[in-house]
Coordinates of C-alpha atoms in Angstrom, one line a residue:
Chain A
M1 CA -39.7 11.2 -30.8
K2 CA -36.2 9.7 -31.8
Q3 CA -34.8 10.8 -28.4
K4 CA -37.6 9.1 -26.6
F5 CA -36.9 5.9 -28.4
V6 CA -33.2 6.0 -27.6
L7 CA -33.9 6.7 -23.8
T8 CA -36.5 3.9 -23.8
A9 CA -33.9 1.4 -25.6
L10 CA -31.4 2.3 -23.0
F11 CA -33.8 1.8 -20.1
V12 CA -34.5 -1.6 -21.6
A13 CA -31.0 -2.4 -22.0
L14 CA -30.1 -1.6 -18.5
F15 CA -32.8 -3.6 -17.0
V16 CA -31.9 -6.7 -19.3
L17 CA -28.2 -6.2 -18.2
S18 CA -29.2 -6.0 -14.6
F19 CA -30.8 -9.4 -14.9
V20 CA -27.8 -10.9 -16.9
F21 CA -25.6 -10.0 -14.0
S22 CA -28.0 -10.9 -11.2
C23 CA -27.9 -14.2 -13.0
K24 CA -24.4 -14.4 -12.9
K25 CA -24.4 -13.7 -9.3
N26 CA -26.8 -16.4 -8.7
A27 CA -24.7 -18.9 -10.6
D28 CA -21.7 -18.2 -8.3
P29 CA -20.9 -21.6 -6.7
D30 CA -19.8 -19.7 -3.5
P31 CA -23.0 -17.9 -2.7
V32 CA -23.0 -14.8 -0.3
I33 CA -25.8 -15.8 2.0
A34 CA -27.8 -12.8 2.7
N35 CA -28.8 -13.2 6.3
D36 CA -25.9 -12.1 8.5
T37 CA -27.8 -12.9 11.7
P38 CA -26.3 -15.8 13.5
A39 CA -28.7 -18.5 14.5
A40 CA -30.0 -18.6 18.0
L41 CA -27.5 -20.9 19.8
T42 CA -28.3 -23.1 22.7
P43 CA -26.5 -22.5 25.9
D44 CA -24.3 -25.1 27.3
T45 CA -22.5 -25.6 30.6
I46 CA -19.2 -26.9 31.2
L47 CA -19.0 -29.9 33.6
T48 CA -17.1 -28.7 36.8
P49 CA -15.6 -31.4 39.0
L50 CA -16.2 -31.1 42.6
Y51 CA -14.3 -28.1 44.4
F52 CA -12.6 -27.1 41.0
P53 CA -12.6 -23.3 40.4
P54 CA -15.0 -22.1 37.7
P55 CA -13.7 -22.7 34.3
I56 CA -12.1 -20.1 32.2
I57 CA -14.6 -19.1 29.7
P58 CA -14.2 -15.9 27.8
D59 CA -17.3 -13.6 27.3
D60 CA -17.1 -13.8 23.4
N61 CA -17.3 -17.5 23.3
K62 CA -19.8 -18.8 25.9
P63 CA -20.5 -22.4 25.5
S64 CA -23.4 -23.5 23.3
K65 CA -24.5 -27.1 22.1
E66 CA -24.2 -26.2 18.5
L67 CA -20.6 -24.6 18.8
V68 CA -19.4 -27.5 20.7
Q69 CA -20.9 -29.8 17.9
L70 CA -19.0 -27.8 15.3
G71 CA -15.8 -28.0 17.2
R72 CA -16.1 -31.7 17.7
Q73 CA -16.5 -32.0 13.9
L74 CA -13.4 -29.9 13.2
Y75 CA -11.5 -31.9 16.0
Y76 CA -11.9 -35.1 14.1
D77 CA -11.7 -33.6 10.5
P78 CA -8.3 -33.9 8.7
I79 CA -9.3 -30.7 6.6
L80 CA -7.4 -28.6 9.4
S81 CA -4.2 -29.9 8.4
N82 CA -2.2 -30.2 5.3
N83 CA -1.1 -34.0 5.9
G84 CA -4.2 -35.8 6.4
R85 CA -4.0 -35.6 10.1
S86 CA -6.5 -34.3 12.6
C87 CA -6.4 -33.0 16.2
A88 CA -7.6 -36.5 17.2
S89 CA -4.6 -38.2 15.4
C90 CA -2.6 -37.1 18.4
H91 CA -5.4 -37.0 20.8
V92 CA -7.2 -40.2 21.0
Q93 CA -10.0 -40.6 23.5
S94 CA -9.5 -44.1 24.6
L95 CA -6.0 -43.0 25.9
G96 CA -7.1 -39.9 27.7
F97 CA -6.8 -37.8 24.7
T98 CA -3.0 -38.4 24.0
V99 CA -1.1 -40.9 22.2
P100 CA 1.7 -43.3 23.3
G101 CA 5.3 -42.7 22.6
L102 CA 6.7 -39.3 21.5
Y103 CA 5.5 -36.6 18.9
N104 CA 8.3 -36.1 16.3
N105 CA 10.6 -38.4 18.3
D106 CA 10.7 -35.5 20.6
M107 CA 8.2 -35.1 23.4
P108 CA 4.9 -36.7 24.7
V109 CA 1.8 -35.2 23.3
L110 CA 0.1 -33.5 26.4
P111 CA -3.4 -34.7 27.0
H112 CA -6.5 -32.6 26.1
V113 CA -8.1 -33.0 29.7
N114 CA -9.6 -30.2 31.7
L115 CA -7.8 -27.7 29.7
A116 CA -11.0 -25.3 30.8
W117 CA -8.7 -24.6 33.8
Y118 CA -5.4 -23.9 32.1
N119 CA -4.1 -20.5 31.5
N120 CA -0.7 -21.6 30.1
F121 CA 0.1 -24.4 27.6
M122 CA 2.8 -26.5 26.0
W123 CA 5.5 -28.1 28.2
D124 CA 7.6 -25.2 28.1
G125 CA 4.7 -22.6 28.9
S126 CA 5.3 -21.0 25.6
K127 CA 1.9 -20.2 25.0
Q128 CA -0.2 -18.3 27.6
G129 CA -3.9 -17.0 27.6
T130 CA -7.0 -18.9 26.9
L131 CA -7.9 -22.0 25.1
E132 CA -9.1 -19.7 22.0
D133 CA -5.6 -18.4 22.2
I134 CA -4.0 -21.8 21.9
M135 CA -6.3 -23.1 19.3
M136 CA -5.6 -19.9 17.2
F137 CA -1.9 -21.3 17.5
E138 CA -2.9 -24.7 16.4
V139 CA -4.8 -23.7 13.3
K140 CA -2.7 -20.8 12.1
D141 CA 0.7 -22.1 13.1
F142 CA 0.9 -25.7 14.0
F143 CA -1.7 -27.1 11.3
A144 CA -1.2 -24.0 9.1
T145 CA -4.6 -24.6 8.1
D146 CA -5.4 -23.6 4.3
L147 CA -8.4 -21.4 4.8
A148 CA -9.1 -21.6 1.2
K149 CA -9.8 -25.4 1.5
V150 CA -12.0 -24.9 4.7
N151 CA -14.0 -22.2 2.9
Q152 CA -14.5 -24.5 -0.1
S153 CA -16.4 -27.0 2.1
M154 CA -20.3 -26.1 1.7
T155 CA -20.8 -27.9 5.0
Y156 CA -18.5 -25.7 7.1
K157 CA -19.2 -22.7 4.9
L158 CA -23.1 -23.1 5.9
L159 CA -22.3 -24.0 9.4
F160 CA -20.0 -21.1 10.2
K161 CA -22.3 -18.6 8.4
K162 CA -25.3 -20.0 10.4
Y163 CA -23.5 -19.9 13.8
Y164 CA -21.0 -16.9 13.6
G165 CA -22.7 -15.1 10.8
V166 CA -19.4 -15.0 8.5
N167 CA -19.3 -15.4 5.0
T168 CA -15.6 -16.4 5.1
I169 CA -14.3 -18.6 7.6
T170 CA -11.2 -17.2 9.3
Y171 CA -8.6 -18.6 11.9
K172 CA -10.6 -17.0 14.5
E173 CA -13.8 -19.0 14.1
L174 CA -11.9 -22.1 13.7
A175 CA -10.0 -21.5 16.8
Y176 CA -13.2 -20.4 18.9
A177 CA -15.2 -23.5 17.6
L178 CA -12.2 -25.9 18.6
A179 CA -12.0 -24.2 22.0
Q180 CA -15.7 -24.8 22.5
F181 CA -15.4 -28.7 22.2
I182 CA -12.0 -28.9 23.8
R183 CA -13.4 -27.2 26.8
T184 CA -16.0 -29.7 27.3
L185 CA -13.4 -32.5 27.7
V186 CA -13.9 -32.7 31.3
S187 CA -12.7 -35.6 33.7
A188 CA -14.9 -35.5 36.7
N189 CA -15.7 -39.2 37.4
T190 CA -12.3 -40.9 38.3
K191 CA -12.4 -42.9 41.6
Y192 CA -10.8 -39.9 43.2
D193 CA -13.7 -37.7 42.1
L194 CA -16.1 -40.4 43.6
S195 CA -14.2 -40.5 46.9
L196 CA -14.6 -36.8 47.3
K197 CA -18.2 -37.4 47.0
G198 CA -18.3 -40.3 49.5
L199 CA -19.2 -42.5 46.6
Y200 CA -16.2 -44.6 46.5
K201 CA -14.0 -46.2 49.5
R202 CA -10.1 -46.3 48.6
S203 CA -8.3 -49.7 49.0
P204 CA -5.8 -49.8 51.8
D205 CA -3.1 -49.4 49.3
E206 CA -4.9 -46.5 47.4
Q207 CA -5.4 -44.8 50.9
R208 CA -1.7 -45.2 51.9
G209 CA -0.7 -43.9 48.6
L210 CA -2.9 -40.8 49.0
E211 CA -1.2 -40.0 52.2
I212 CA 2.2 -40.3 50.7
F213 CA 0.9 -38.2 47.8
F214 CA -0.6 -35.4 50.0
T215 CA 2.0 -35.2 52.9
E216 CA 5.7 -34.5 53.0
K217 CA 6.6 -38.2 52.7
G218 CA 6.0 -37.8 48.8
D219 CA 5.4 -34.1 48.6
C220 CA 3.6 -34.4 45.2
F221 CA 0.8 -32.0 46.2
H222 CA 2.7 -28.7 45.9
C223 CA 2.7 -28.8 42.2
H224 CA 0.0 -31.5 41.6
V225 CA -2.5 -29.4 43.6
N226 CA -5.7 -30.6 44.9
P227 CA -8.1 -31.2 43.1
V228 CA -7.1 -30.1 39.8
T229 CA -3.7 -32.0 39.8
T230 CA -1.7 -29.2 38.2
D231 CA -0.8 -25.7 39.6
N232 CA -0.5 -24.2 36.0
L233 CA 3.0 -23.2 36.9
L234 CA 6.3 -24.0 35.6
H235 CA 9.0 -25.7 37.8
N236 CA 12.5 -27.0 37.5
T237 CA 12.3 -30.4 39.1
G238 CA 15.8 -31.3 39.0
L239 CA 15.6 -33.4 35.7
D240 CA 19.0 -32.2 34.2
S241 CA 22.2 -30.5 35.4
I242 CA 23.7 -30.1 31.9
F243 CA 21.4 -28.9 29.5
S244 CA 22.8 -30.3 26.2
K245 CA 19.7 -30.3 24.3
E246 CA 17.7 -27.2 23.4
S247 CA 14.4 -28.8 24.3
D248 CA 15.7 -29.5 28.0
K249 CA 16.0 -25.8 28.7
G250 CA 12.2 -25.2 29.1
Y251 CA 10.9 -21.8 29.6
Y252 CA 14.4 -20.5 29.4
L253 CA 14.0 -20.5 25.6
I254 CA 11.1 -18.1 25.9
S255 CA 12.2 -15.8 28.7
G256 CA 16.0 -15.9 28.4
L257 CA 16.5 -15.8 32.1
P258 CA 18.8 -18.4 33.5
S259 CA 16.5 -18.7 36.5
D260 CA 14.0 -20.3 34.0
L261 CA 16.4 -23.0 32.8
G262 CA 14.7 -26.5 32.9
K263 CA 11.3 -25.1 33.9
F264 CA 8.5 -27.1 32.4
R265 CA 4.7 -27.0 33.1
T266 CA 3.3 -29.3 35.8
P267 CA 1.4 -32.0 33.9
N268 CA -2.3 -33.0 34.8
L269 CA -2.4 -36.4 36.4
R270 CA -5.9 -37.3 35.1
N271 CA -5.5 -40.8 33.3
V272 CA -1.8 -40.6 33.9
A273 CA -1.8 -44.5 34.5
L274 CA -2.7 -44.7 30.6
R275 CA 0.5 -43.0 29.5
N276 CA 3.6 -44.5 28.6
R277 CA 5.9 -41.4 28.3
F278 CA 6.6 -39.0 31.1
M279 CA 8.3 -35.6 31.4
H280 CA 8.9 -33.2 28.7
D281 CA 10.9 -35.6 26.7
G282 CA 9.4 -38.8 27.6
R283 CA 12.6 -39.9 29.2
F284 CA 10.7 -42.2 31.7
S285 CA 8.5 -45.0 30.4
S286 CA 6.8 -46.0 33.5
L287 CA 5.3 -44.6 36.8
E288 CA 7.7 -46.5 38.5
E289 CA 10.7 -44.6 36.8
V290 CA 9.1 -41.4 37.6
I291 CA 8.8 -42.1 41.4
D292 CA 12.3 -43.6 41.2
F293 CA 13.5 -40.4 39.9
Y294 CA 11.8 -38.1 42.5
D295 CA 12.8 -40.6 45.1
H296 CA 16.6 -40.4 44.7
G297 CA 17.4 -39.2 41.1
M298 CA 17.2 -35.4 41.2
H299 CA 20.0 -33.0 40.2
K300 CA 20.3 -30.3 42.9
V301 CA 20.7 -27.6 40.4
N302 CA 20.8 -23.9 41.3
N303 CA 17.3 -23.0 40.2
L304 CA 15.7 -26.3 41.7
D305 CA 12.4 -25.3 42.5
P306 CA 12.4 -24.6 46.3
V307 CA 9.5 -27.0 47.0
M308 CA 11.9 -29.7 45.8
S309 CA 14.5 -28.7 48.3
L310 CA 13.3 -31.3 50.9
P311 CA 13.8 -34.3 48.7
A312 CA 17.2 -32.9 47.3
K313 CA 18.6 -32.1 50.7
N314 CA 17.7 -35.4 52.7
N315 CA 19.1 -37.7 50.1
G316 CA 15.5 -38.2 48.3
L317 CA 12.3 -39.1 49.8
Q318 CA 13.5 -42.5 50.7
L319 CA 10.2 -44.5 49.7
N320 CA 10.4 -48.3 50.0
A321 CA 9.1 -50.5 47.3
I322 CA 5.8 -50.8 49.2
E323 CA 5.2 -47.2 49.5
K324 CA 6.0 -46.8 45.8
K325 CA 3.4 -49.5 44.9
Q326 CA 1.0 -47.6 47.2
L327 CA 1.6 -44.3 45.4
I328 CA 1.1 -46.0 42.0
A329 CA -2.1 -47.5 43.2
F330 CA -3.3 -44.0 44.2
L331 CA -2.3 -42.6 40.9
K332 CA -4.4 -44.9 39.3
T333 CA -7.3 -43.8 41.1
F334 CA -7.1 -40.8 38.5
T335 CA -8.2 -42.9 35.6
D336 CA -11.6 -42.0 34.2
S337 CA -13.2 -44.6 32.4
T338 CA -16.1 -42.7 31.8
F339 CA -13.9 -39.8 30.1
I340 CA -12.2 -42.2 27.7
S341 CA -15.5 -43.8 26.6
S342 CA -18.0 -41.2 26.6
P343 CA -19.8 -41.1 23.3
K344 CA -20.3 -37.2 23.5
Y345 CA -16.4 -37.0 22.9
A346 CA -16.3 -39.5 20.3
N347 CA -15.4 -39.2 16.7
P348 CA -18.8 -38.1 14.9
Y349 CA -17.9 -39.2 11.6
Chain B
M1 CA -36.4 33.9 81.7
L2 CA -33.1 33.0 83.2
I3 CA -34.2 29.8 84.5
C4 CA -35.7 28.8 81.2
L5 CA -32.5 29.4 79.3
T6 CA -30.5 27.6 81.8
I7 CA -32.8 24.7 81.5
A8 CA -32.6 24.8 77.7
F9 CA -29.0 24.9 77.8
A10 CA -28.7 22.1 80.2
G11 CA -30.9 20.0 77.9
C12 CA -28.9 20.9 74.8
R13 CA -25.7 19.5 76.6
K14 CA -27.2 16.6 78.0
K15 CA -28.8 15.4 74.6
E16 CA -25.4 13.7 73.3
V17 CA -25.5 13.2 69.5
P18 CA -24.2 9.6 68.7
P19 CA -21.1 9.2 66.8
A20 CA -21.6 9.2 62.9
T21 CA -21.2 5.7 61.2
V22 CA -19.8 4.8 58.0
V23 CA -22.6 5.1 55.2
S24 CA -20.6 3.7 52.4
G25 CA -17.4 3.2 50.7
K26 CA -14.2 1.2 51.7
I27 CA -10.9 1.2 53.3
T28 CA -8.0 0.6 50.9
V29 CA -5.0 -1.7 52.1
N30 CA -1.9 -1.0 50.4
I31 CA 1.1 -3.3 51.0
D32 CA 4.7 -3.1 50.0
Y33 CA 7.9 -5.3 50.7
V34 CA 11.3 -4.7 51.9
A35 CA 14.0 -7.0 53.3
G36 CA 15.9 -5.0 55.8
N37 CA 16.0 -1.6 54.7
R38 CA 15.9 -2.4 50.9
P39 CA 13.0 -2.6 48.7
L40 CA 12.2 -6.4 47.8
I41 CA 13.2 -7.5 44.3
L42 CA 11.9 -10.8 43.5
D43 CA 14.4 -13.6 42.2
T44 CA 17.6 -11.9 43.2
V45 CA 19.8 -13.8 45.9
T46 CA 20.9 -10.5 47.5
F47 CA 19.1 -9.9 50.9
T48 CA 20.6 -10.9 54.2
N49 CA 18.6 -12.0 57.1
K50 CA 19.8 -11.4 60.7
T51 CA 21.8 -14.8 61.0
G52 CA 23.5 -13.8 57.6
N53 CA 21.8 -16.0 55.3
I54 CA 21.9 -14.5 51.9
Y55 CA 18.6 -15.3 50.1
S56 CA 16.1 -14.4 47.4
V57 CA 12.4 -14.5 47.4
T58 CA 10.6 -16.4 44.3
T59 CA 7.3 -17.0 45.9
L60 CA 5.3 -15.0 48.6
H61 CA 1.7 -16.0 48.7
Y62 CA -0.4 -15.5 52.0
Y63 CA -3.7 -14.6 53.2
L64 CA -4.8 -11.8 55.4
S65 CA -8.2 -12.2 57.4
G66 CA -9.9 -10.8 60.4
F67 CA -9.2 -7.4 60.4
R68 CA -9.8 -5.4 63.7
F69 CA -9.8 -1.7 64.1
Y70 CA -8.7 -0.2 67.6
K71 CA -8.6 3.1 69.2
N72 CA -6.8 3.5 72.6
N73 CA -6.4 -0.4 72.5
E74 CA -10.1 -0.9 72.4
L75 CA -11.9 -2.9 69.7
Q76 CA -13.9 -0.5 67.6
H77 CA -14.7 -2.5 64.4
Y78 CA -14.2 -6.0 63.0
C79 CA -14.1 -6.7 59.3
S80 CA -14.6 -10.2 58.0
K81 CA -12.5 -9.6 54.8
I82 CA -10.2 -12.7 53.5
A83 CA -7.5 -11.5 51.2
Y84 CA -5.3 -13.6 49.0
V85 CA -2.0 -11.8 48.3
D86 CA 0.6 -13.0 45.7
A87 CA 3.4 -10.4 45.8
R88 CA 4.4 -11.3 42.1
I89 CA 0.7 -9.9 41.0
P90 CA 0.9 -6.1 42.2
G91 CA -2.7 -5.8 42.2
T92 CA -3.2 -8.2 45.0
S93 CA -1.2 -6.3 47.3
H94 CA -3.9 -3.4 47.2
F95 CA -7.3 -4.6 48.1
E96 CA -10.3 -3.1 49.9
L97 CA -12.1 -3.7 53.0
T98 CA -15.9 -3.1 52.3
E99 CA -17.3 -4.8 55.4
L100 CA -17.8 -1.2 57.2
S101 CA -21.2 -1.4 58.1
G102 CA -21.6 0.0 61.5
M103 CA -18.0 1.5 61.6
K104 CA -17.8 4.6 63.5
V105 CA -16.2 7.7 61.8
G106 CA -13.0 8.8 63.2
T107 CA -9.4 7.9 63.7
Y108 CA -8.1 4.6 64.5
D109 CA -4.6 4.0 65.8
S110 CA -3.9 0.3 65.4
V111 CA -5.2 -2.9 63.3
S112 CA -4.9 -6.4 64.0
F113 CA -5.3 -9.2 61.6
Y114 CA -4.4 -13.0 61.0
I115 CA -1.4 -13.8 58.4
G116 CA -3.9 -16.8 57.5
I117 CA -7.4 -17.5 57.6
E118 CA -9.3 -17.0 60.8
P119 CA -9.5 -20.2 62.9
A120 CA -13.2 -20.8 62.4
L121 CA -13.0 -20.6 58.7
N122 CA -9.8 -22.6 58.1
T123 CA -11.3 -25.7 57.0
T124 CA -10.6 -27.4 53.4
N125 CA -12.5 -26.0 50.6
S126 CA -14.4 -23.4 52.9
L127 CA -13.3 -20.5 50.3
P128 CA -14.4 -20.3 46.9
A129 CA -12.0 -22.2 44.7
S130 CA -10.2 -20.1 42.3
L131 CA -7.5 -20.2 39.6
E132 CA -5.5 -17.6 41.7
N133 CA -5.3 -19.6 44.8
I134 CA -5.4 -22.8 43.3
G135 CA -2.3 -24.1 45.3
M136 CA -3.1 -23.0 48.8
G137 CA -4.9 -26.0 50.2
W138 CA -3.3 -27.5 53.0
P139 CA -3.7 -31.3 52.6
D140 CA -6.4 -33.0 54.9
A141 CA -3.6 -35.6 55.7
M142 CA -1.7 -33.0 57.3
G143 CA -4.5 -31.1 58.8
G144 CA -6.7 -29.7 56.4
G145 CA -7.6 -26.0 55.7
Y146 CA -5.2 -23.6 53.7
H147 CA -1.5 -22.6 53.6
F148 CA -1.3 -19.2 55.4
L149 CA 2.0 -18.5 54.1
K150 CA 4.2 -19.6 51.1
L151 CA 7.5 -17.9 51.3
E152 CA 9.9 -19.4 49.0
G153 CA 13.3 -18.8 47.3
H154 CA 16.9 -19.6 47.2
W155 CA 19.8 -18.8 49.3
N156 CA 23.7 -19.0 49.2
D157 CA 24.6 -22.3 50.8
G158 CA 28.3 -22.0 51.4
G159 CA 29.0 -21.2 47.7
T160 CA 26.1 -23.3 46.0
V161 CA 22.6 -22.1 45.7
S162 CA 19.8 -24.0 47.5
G163 CA 16.3 -23.6 47.9
Y164 CA 14.1 -23.1 50.9
A165 CA 10.3 -23.1 51.6
M166 CA 8.7 -21.5 54.6
H167 CA 5.2 -22.6 54.7
L168 CA 2.4 -22.2 57.5
G169 CA -0.8 -23.6 58.0
T170 CA -3.2 -25.3 60.3
N171 CA -4.8 -23.3 63.2
N172 CA -1.8 -24.1 65.7
Y173 CA 0.1 -21.7 63.8
Q174 CA -2.1 -18.7 63.0
V175 CA 0.2 -15.7 62.9
K176 CA -1.8 -12.9 64.9
A177 CA -0.2 -9.8 63.3
G178 CA -0.8 -6.1 63.8
V179 CA 0.5 -2.6 63.1
A180 CA 0.4 0.9 64.7
C181 CA -0.9 3.1 62.0
K182 CA -3.3 6.0 61.5
V183 CA -6.3 5.0 59.8
V184 CA -8.8 8.1 59.3
V185 CA -12.3 6.9 58.3
D186 CA -15.0 9.4 57.3
K187 CA -18.5 9.0 56.5
V188 CA -17.9 7.8 53.3
A189 CA -15.1 5.6 54.5
N190 CA -12.2 7.0 52.2
G191 CA -9.7 5.5 54.6
Q192 CA -6.3 4.0 53.8
L193 CA -4.3 1.3 55.6
N194 CA -0.7 1.5 54.3
M195 CA 1.6 -1.4 55.6
T196 CA 4.9 -2.7 54.7
M197 CA 6.1 -6.4 55.2
N198 CA 9.6 -6.6 56.1
I199 CA 10.8 -10.3 54.9
N200 CA 13.9 -10.1 57.3
E201 CA 11.4 -10.1 60.1
W202 CA 10.3 -13.6 59.5
Y203 CA 13.7 -14.8 60.5
T204 CA 14.1 -12.7 63.8
N205 CA 12.4 -11.8 66.8
P206 CA 11.8 -13.6 69.0
Y207 CA 13.7 -16.3 67.1
D208 CA 16.7 -16.1 64.9
Y209 CA 16.2 -18.3 62.1
N210 CA 19.0 -19.9 60.1
F211 CA 18.6 -21.8 57.0
S212 CA 21.6 -23.7 57.7
T213 CA 20.9 -24.8 61.2
D214 CA 17.2 -24.7 61.6
G215 CA 16.1 -26.1 58.2
L216 CA 14.9 -25.4 54.7
F217 CA 11.6 -26.8 54.8
S218 CA 9.0 -25.8 57.6
M219 CA 5.9 -27.5 56.6
G220 CA 4.9 -30.2 58.9
V221 CA 7.8 -29.5 61.3
A222 CA 6.1 -28.2 64.5
T223 CA 9.2 -26.6 65.7
L224 CA 9.8 -24.5 62.5
M225 CA 6.4 -23.5 62.1
Q226 CA 6.3 -22.3 65.6
K227 CA 9.3 -20.0 65.3
L228 CA 7.8 -18.6 62.1
T229 CA 4.6 -18.1 63.7
E230 CA 6.0 -16.0 66.6
N231 CA 8.4 -14.1 64.3
G232 CA 5.5 -13.5 62.0
A233 CA 3.6 -11.5 64.5
D234 CA 5.7 -8.1 63.6
V235 CA 6.7 -8.5 60.2
F236 CA 4.2 -5.7 59.1
R237 CA 4.9 -2.1 60.0
G238 CA 2.3 0.7 59.6
K239 CA 2.9 3.7 57.4

């Protein structure tokens, strides 16, 4: 009888204890949400300008409306950094998702535009792969995002749980969500795009500028390929003959090969007329200066890109003042007023 | 009885069996590269053309299209494949011809093709856009269509290193190339077409091309593109 009483008491005690523990669990301010199945996502599409190749989209991060919005929230949220800055601090929509001047007094900020068609990133091409790869670098190394801080945000905690099915947010989910939004930053409504569709007639100056751009007269098109305006490759365009600064050495710093000295990524020309610093170190502050350089300022170095051999050999392009203005008039047709004002890219906060 | 047998045999002889045709499969094209008698190694200024220019190759991008298979100089089969090749990406120098419907089983002794895009198809944006060939457009302002060839590199210009860029495009400068070869095609078409491109051949036969006196940049220069077009006819050799 006594033994039976002891067993019953033990059972009751265990029962009570289990309640106590379960109550403790419920009181946890960081609850583990039981349902691990991510919410159904609404498929989205990436706007593709006329004659562009298909965008690069990894199979494991197909665009969805919900994740694009999540990425947009993160893009404008200083929670990712430890200094109060967000992606948007250096990538301002009204300026074509870049900023004037130099980052760290060192280099112009490359614009976030049409990155869905990039497979290498940074001026020196040091990061290759998909947008997801570069965003992984941004959160892990550039921002050194404090994951504990992000995981303390109930908003993000719930959103990442809902859409990615994770209880703990990692760099991967942050990178993937950012990539979702940045992949949607597509410029497709410039005068140049409209002219391809027959919806805009160029002025005579713009037309003549196009002919300079797309012929050997200016020979811009071999690197700024049509219609993406970047060939995704690295070139030495004769900026320097002496590489006094480490940052002037370009892809050489990555590969260690002398043939890569001074090689930099071809920048995208979308909204180029909105910028005020050009080249990897921002040495030029106007399009006029850039054109003057390609006209007669190139250094004939050993690893000068072969396609630059024409202007280098024949004493430059020999454009006259009117032709330079016409070329700039054409470059201005790459300005996309829709892109820089679209509410869907704007700060959601 | 004898008459019957004779008639029967004669009937058998008369009844010709049509040659078998390919049912399925592919012909694999394999391309490798030499400069003279040495294997091509990109980015090294060590190769010498007939005029004595010492050069490297940094870029070799080109299209092949309009494959035609011959037997005893008679056209047997046409294949509409358009292949883009970047010598820096090994996989692109090995591709498959799968447009083999109706191709007869047998042995073919030569193949012709364009280095470039077949004239009827060489119009701006006629090919599906891709990131791989993103730089191959030939501007409308210069005639439109596609670059057929981009052969670029550096050369030893009297002690200093300079660049050169041999580009071909527009239908006036289609390179009609071909190779003598032995391509055996069976019913499931497991044939192989093995070829070697000799870079030096771009610079000779019939015209000896000298960077120093001819020019470094062919695009838009009719005389240079003409020389390259004619020289290009035999840059490939079958294996």
